[in-house]
Every structure is written in C-alpha cells, then in structure tokens.
XYZ file of N, CA and C in Angstrom:
219
model
N -64.802 -4.090 -2.679
C -65.452 -3.635 -1.123
C -64.485 -4.221 -0.325
N -64.360 -3.266 0.638
C -63.673 -3.457 2.025
C -64.033 -2.914 3.062
N -63.920 -3.702 4.370
C -63.828 -3.400 5.375
C -62.825 -3.586 6.103
N -63.164 -1.928 7.258
C -61.772 -2.510 8.280
C -61.837 -2.295 9.363
N -61.374 -2.885 10.401
C -61.548 -2.729 11.739
C -60.106 -2.378 12.195
N -60.259 -1.100 13.204
C -59.495 -0.669 13.791
C -59.889 -0.889 15.528
N -58.221 -0.719 15.865
C -58.215 -0.886 17.368
C -57.172 -0.017 18.067
N -57.135 0.926 18.920
C -56.138 1.217 19.741
C -55.713 0.419 20.567
N -54.676 -0.642 20.454
C -53.728 -1.161 20.983
C -52.681 -0.294 21.986
N -52.840 -0.501 23.799
C -53.200 -2.027 23.767
C -54.592 -1.819 24.142
N -55.133 -1.130 24.597
C -56.366 -0.479 25.134
C -57.049 -1.544 24.304
N -57.456 -1.923 23.465
C -58.531 -2.569 23.051
C -58.095 -4.274 22.647
N -57.403 -4.463 23.479
C -56.111 -5.666 23.171
C -57.366 -6.883 23.276
N -58.438 -6.639 24.054
C -59.550 -7.775 24.440
C -60.342 -8.092 22.969
N -60.889 -6.776 22.448
C -61.880 -6.446 21.543
C -61.182 -7.260 20.126
N -59.723 -6.974 20.613
C -59.120 -7.199 18.835
C -58.859 -8.762 19.079
N -58.081 -9.148 19.896
C -58.308 -10.793 19.937
C -59.413 -11.391 20.068
N -60.537 -10.753 20.434
C -62.203 -11.595 20.409
C -62.253 -11.601 18.495
N -61.734 -10.398 18.039
C -62.085 -10.299 16.361
C -61.271 -11.236 15.724
N -60.004 -11.138 15.917
C -58.916 -12.013 15.417
C -59.911 -13.276 15.418
N -59.795 -14.244 16.694
C -60.076 -15.480 16.997
C -61.755 -15.719 16.466
N -62.540 -14.954 16.028
C -63.908 -15.391 15.077
C -64.116 -16.862 14.589
N -62.999 -16.937 13.960
C -63.100 -18.179 13.165
C -62.828 -19.404 13.985
N -62.118 -19.152 14.782
C -61.906 -20.326 15.699
C -63.233 -20.401 16.595
N -63.731 -19.817 17.148
C -64.831 -19.738 17.932
C -65.782 -20.536 17.408
N -66.217 -20.102 15.818
C -67.444 -20.782 14.485
C -66.642 -22.285 14.692
N -65.471 -22.456 14.716
C -65.183 -23.811 14.291
C -65.458 -24.611 15.054
N -65.327 -23.977 16.603
C -65.644 -24.647 17.858
C -66.810 -25.108 18.154
N -67.525 -24.016 17.784
C -69.176 -24.447 17.598
C -69.688 -25.562 17.160
N -69.280 -25.549 15.300
C -69.471 -26.744 14.461
C -68.815 -27.997 15.199
N -68.166 -27.824 15.611
C -67.159 -29.340 16.141
C -68.121 -29.475 17.617
N -68.812 -28.692 18.164
C -69.546 -29.155 19.360
C -70.893 -29.599 18.569
N -71.350 -28.993 17.506
C -72.541 -29.043 16.854
C -72.318 -30.703 16.383
N -71.360 -31.025 15.667
C -71.291 -32.394 15.015
C -71.107 -33.388 15.938
N -70.371 -33.388 17.282
C -70.411 -34.611 18.248
C -71.819 -34.198 18.614
N -72.522 -33.276 19.356
C -74.368 -33.766 19.574
C -74.728 -34.650 18.588
N -74.543 -33.969 17.314
C -75.674 -34.889 16.391
C -74.866 -36.094 16.058
N -73.755 -36.603 16.187
C -73.186 -38.465 16.399
C -74.189 -38.192 17.064
N -73.883 -38.131 18.459
C -74.028 -39.033 19.676
C -75.820 -39.151 19.763
N -76.349 -38.213 18.653
C -78.052 -38.145 19.050
C -78.336 -39.187 17.910
N -77.756 -38.967 16.637
C -77.822 -39.835 15.439
C -77.382 -41.467 15.184
N -76.144 -41.713 16.837
C -75.644 -42.745 16.465
C -75.272 -43.214 18.182
N -76.323 -43.056 18.794
C -76.433 -43.275 20.149
C -75.279 -44.721 20.818
N -74.759 -44.204 21.197
C -73.511 -45.369 21.902
C -74.696 -46.911 22.712
N -74.353 -48.185 22.656
C -75.080 -48.838 23.036
C -75.703 -48.982 24.441
N -76.055 -48.703 25.101
C -76.546 -48.977 26.136
C -77.080 -47.559 27.207
N -76.649 -46.742 25.903
C -76.787 -44.809 26.510
C -78.273 -44.916 27.256
N -78.236 -44.445 28.240
C -79.190 -44.185 28.922
C -80.736 -43.160 28.196
N -82.063 -43.297 28.403
C -83.018 -42.375 28.025
C -82.813 -41.179 28.443
N -81.791 -41.104 29.666
C -81.436 -39.686 30.250
C -80.508 -38.535 29.729
N -79.339 -39.988 28.905
C -78.121 -39.128 28.733
C -78.696 -38.626 27.161
N -79.443 -39.556 26.507
C -79.739 -39.118 24.643
C -80.692 -37.729 25.228
N -81.425 -37.650 25.920
C -82.575 -36.724 25.604
C -81.527 -35.190 26.366
N -80.380 -35.722 26.925
C -79.635 -34.335 27.375
C -78.891 -33.758 26.533
N -78.383 -34.722 25.345
C -77.806 -34.851 24.070
C -78.880 -33.380 23.160
N -79.953 -33.986 23.472
C -80.917 -33.136 22.902
C -81.265 -31.951 22.977
N -81.413 -32.045 24.199
C -81.685 -30.378 24.960
C -80.344 -29.595 24.526
N -79.353 -30.326 24.799
C -78.037 -29.455 24.961
C -78.026 -28.672 23.312
N -78.167 -29.748 22.772
C -78.094 -29.153 20.827
C -79.310 -28.391 21.002
N -80.423 -28.440 21.119
C -81.562 -27.515 20.645
C -81.311 -25.880 21.800
N -80.553 -26.019 22.980
C -79.965 -24.724 23.193
C -78.951 -24.067 22.752
N -77.821 -25.043 22.261
C -77.123 -24.290 20.668
C -77.894 -23.889 20.109
N -78.705 -24.124 19.360
C -79.177 -23.836 18.426
C -79.863 -22.550 18.729
N -80.808 -22.451 20.045
C -81.897 -21.255 20.534
C -80.722 -20.313 20.758
N -79.271 -20.589 20.964
C -78.386 -19.123 21.378
C -77.615 -18.832 20.130
N -77.604 -19.398 18.981
C -76.905 -18.988 17.812
C -78.333 -18.319 17.401
N -79.221 -18.576 17.405
C -80.400 -18.240 16.673
C -80.592 -16.987 17.467
N -80.319 -16.654 18.539
C -80.626 -15.475 19.244
C -79.459 -14.621 18.837
N -78.647 -15.009 18.203
C -77.372 -14.117 17.968
C -77.800 -13.876 16.505
N -78.142 -14.306 16.418
C -78.295 -14.304 14.523
C -77.169 -14.973 13.260
N -76.747 -15.817 14.406
C -75.365 -17.032 13.688
C -76.014 -17.725 12.991
N -75.210 -18.460 12.253
C -75.535 -19.571 11.525
C -74.139 -20.622 11.615
N -74.039 -22.005 11.518
C -73.253 -22.992 11.790
C -72.952 -23.012 9.950
C-alpha cells in the first residue's frame, strides 16, 4: 500500500514544509514530555510546590491537547 501527497509548489510551500517536518514536531513533543516527566518524577531539591504543580498542569495540558488532536507520543 502506498500513499502519495501532492503539493503545488511554490503556492503550497507552507503545507509542504508542515508535512515534511511532521517527525520533527513529534520528536519535539516527545522531548518536552520527557522533560516534564523527569521534573515531576525527580524534582530538584528545594523545588517549590508551585513549581512542581505547574509542571504537572503543563504535562496534563500537553496530554489533553494531544488527545484532542487524536495524537499519541
């Protein structure tokens, strides 16, 4: 099975770049998630509760956004 994406360049250059960079976006989201997970699982000594809770809120929001778009890490 094959799938072919076609773009009318240069008119569709922005859409082409988005399609081309999809794996970079996925890796970037994975790295952000890994950072947040690490900060939550192994908080720095002296980290305030507010900072910790902010990491949790941001990670939860990341999951919510990914879920809304039906994306998985």
